[in-house]
Amino acid sequence: MAKGLVGVLAIGVSAVALLTGCGPSKPMPTPSASPSPTPTASPTPVAPPTFKPDGTAAQNRKYFDYSMKKYSDVAVLTKADGQSMVDWLVNAGFAKADMEVTPDETSVGLDADAIIVSVRIGDGCLIGQINSSGYHSELGHTLGTGKCLVGQTRPIDW
């Protein structure tokens, strides 16, 4: 029995020796210290856009969008309505006399799906809309009527 065990061990040692020769001929690479990350400069803060009272609609669009996005963030917590949109833009520096706003309710008394406000500046129009998917805007030209919006708007009489 001891002779059989010695034979099995001899075969096992031979197999290990043969298999060792089948391994890679190059030494395995050893991990090295990874290079330390280089510090990146923190982004330079960008100043918010400002209102240009003598500017065109195009020149004031970034400020209009900036103001309306801030309003939209607040309106998410409450409820957007035309009067507060107009008041927000007046507080931002836009002239109430140059604004139009769509009704807050439909003709059957339901909440409007979207509320649109516009500001006429010269022959250009800043048009902003707030609906369930957020805030959207566009830059347009005044219509032949001298207005910015087509269709029914509500009186701005406050």
Coordinates of C-alpha atoms in Angstrom, one line a residue:
M1 CA 0.0 0.0 0.0
A2 CA 2.9 2.3 0.8
K3 CA 4.4 1.5 -2.6
G4 CA 1.1 2.6 -4.3
L5 CA 1.0 5.8 -2.3
V6 CA 4.5 6.7 -3.3
G7 CA 3.6 6.0 -6.9
V8 CA 0.6 8.3 -6.8
L9 CA 2.7 11.1 -5.2
A10 CA 5.4 10.7 -7.8
I11 CA 2.8 11.0 -10.6
G12 CA 1.3 14.1 -8.9
V13 CA 4.7 15.8 -8.5
S14 CA 5.4 15.1 -12.2
A15 CA 2.1 16.5 -13.3
V16 CA 2.7 19.7 -11.3
A17 CA 6.2 20.0 -12.8
L18 CA 4.8 19.6 -16.3
L19 CA 2.0 22.1 -15.7
T20 CA 4.3 24.7 -14.3
G21 CA 6.1 24.8 -17.6
C22 CA 2.8 25.6 -19.4
G23 CA 2.4 28.9 -17.5
P24 CA 3.3 32.3 -18.9
S25 CA 6.9 32.8 -19.6
K26 CA 6.8 36.5 -18.5
P27 CA 6.5 37.4 -14.9
M28 CA 3.1 38.7 -13.9
P29 CA 3.1 42.4 -13.6
T30 CA 2.8 43.7 -10.1
P31 CA 0.4 46.6 -9.4
S32 CA 2.2 49.9 -9.0
A33 CA 1.0 52.9 -7.2
S34 CA -1.5 54.7 -9.3
P35 CA -0.6 58.2 -10.3
S36 CA -2.2 60.8 -8.0
P37 CA -4.9 62.8 -9.7
T38 CA -4.0 66.3 -10.7
P39 CA -6.1 68.9 -9.0
T40 CA -8.5 70.5 -11.3
A41 CA -9.4 74.1 -11.1
S42 CA -12.9 74.7 -9.7
P43 CA -15.2 76.1 -12.3
T44 CA -15.3 79.9 -12.3
P45 CA -18.7 81.0 -11.1
V46 CA -20.7 82.6 -13.9
A47 CA -22.5 85.8 -13.0
P48 CA -26.2 85.6 -13.7
P49 CA -27.5 87.6 -16.7
T50 CA -28.7 91.1 -16.1
F51 CA -31.5 93.2 -17.5
K52 CA -30.6 95.6 -20.3
P53 CA -33.3 98.3 -20.2
D54 CA -32.2 99.8 -23.5
G55 CA -31.5 96.3 -25.0
T56 CA -33.5 94.4 -27.6
A57 CA -35.6 91.4 -26.9
A58 CA -32.8 89.1 -28.1
Q59 CA -30.3 90.9 -25.8
N60 CA -32.6 90.3 -22.9
R61 CA -33.6 86.7 -23.6
K62 CA -31.1 85.2 -21.3
Y63 CA -32.3 87.4 -18.4
F64 CA -35.9 86.7 -19.2
D65 CA -35.2 82.9 -19.2
Y66 CA -33.2 83.2 -16.0
S67 CA -36.0 85.1 -14.3
M68 CA -38.8 82.8 -15.6
K69 CA -36.8 79.6 -14.6
K70 CA -36.5 81.0 -11.1
Y71 CA -40.3 81.7 -11.1
S72 CA -40.9 78.2 -12.4
D73 CA -38.9 76.7 -9.5
V74 CA -41.1 78.6 -7.1
A75 CA -44.3 77.8 -9.0
V76 CA -43.6 74.1 -8.6
L77 CA -44.2 74.5 -4.9
T78 CA -47.4 76.5 -5.3
K79 CA -49.2 76.9 -8.6
A80 CA -48.3 79.0 -11.6
D81 CA -50.8 81.8 -12.4
G82 CA -50.7 84.7 -14.8
Q83 CA -50.8 87.5 -12.2
S84 CA -47.9 86.1 -10.3
M85 CA -45.9 85.6 -13.5
V86 CA -46.5 89.2 -14.6
D87 CA -45.6 90.5 -11.1
W88 CA -42.5 88.4 -11.1
L89 CA -41.3 89.9 -14.4
V90 CA -42.2 93.4 -13.2
N91 CA -40.0 92.8 -10.1
A92 CA -37.3 91.7 -12.5
G93 CA -37.5 95.0 -14.3
F94 CA -39.7 94.4 -17.3
A95 CA -42.5 96.9 -18.0
K96 CA -46.0 95.6 -17.2
A97 CA -47.5 97.8 -20.0
D98 CA -45.5 95.7 -22.5
M99 CA -46.8 92.3 -21.3
E100 CA -49.6 90.0 -22.3
V101 CA -50.7 86.8 -20.4
T102 CA -53.1 84.0 -21.2
P103 CA -55.9 83.1 -18.9
D104 CA -55.3 80.8 -15.9
E105 CA -58.5 78.8 -16.6
T106 CA -60.3 77.4 -19.7
S107 CA -63.7 78.6 -20.8
V108 CA -65.3 75.8 -18.8
G109 CA -63.5 76.7 -15.5
L110 CA -60.7 74.1 -15.6
D111 CA -57.1 75.0 -14.9
A112 CA -55.3 75.9 -18.1
D113 CA -52.8 73.3 -19.3
A114 CA -50.2 76.1 -19.9
I115 CA -49.9 79.8 -19.1
I116 CA -48.0 82.0 -21.5
V117 CA -46.6 85.4 -20.8
S118 CA -44.9 87.8 -23.3
V119 CA -43.0 91.0 -23.1
R120 CA -42.8 93.2 -26.1
I121 CA -39.4 95.0 -26.5
G122 CA -39.2 97.1 -29.6
D123 CA -40.2 94.9 -32.5
G124 CA -39.3 91.7 -30.6
C125 CA -41.2 89.5 -28.2
L126 CA -40.0 87.4 -25.3
I127 CA -42.5 84.6 -24.9
G128 CA -42.4 82.2 -22.0
Q129 CA -44.7 79.3 -21.2
I130 CA -45.1 77.2 -18.1
N131 CA -46.9 73.9 -18.2
S132 CA -46.6 70.5 -16.6
S133 CA -43.3 69.7 -18.3
G134 CA -41.7 72.9 -17.1
Y135 CA -40.6 76.2 -18.6
H136 CA -40.1 76.9 -22.3
S137 CA -39.4 80.1 -24.2
E138 CA -39.0 81.6 -27.6
L139 CA -38.1 84.8 -29.2
G140 CA -40.5 86.2 -31.7
H141 CA -41.5 89.4 -33.7
T142 CA -44.4 91.6 -32.9
L143 CA -47.5 90.8 -34.9
G144 CA -49.3 93.2 -37.2
T145 CA -51.6 94.0 -34.3
G146 CA -48.5 95.2 -32.3
K147 CA -49.0 92.3 -29.9
C148 CA -46.9 89.3 -29.2
L149 CA -49.6 86.6 -28.6
V150 CA -52.3 85.3 -30.9
G151 CA -55.7 84.5 -29.4
Q152 CA -57.3 85.5 -26.1
T153 CA -55.3 87.1 -23.4
R154 CA -56.5 88.4 -20.1
P155 CA -56.5 92.0 -19.0
I156 CA -53.5 93.0 -16.9
D157 CA -55.5 95.4 -14.7
W158 CA -53.9 95.0 -11.3

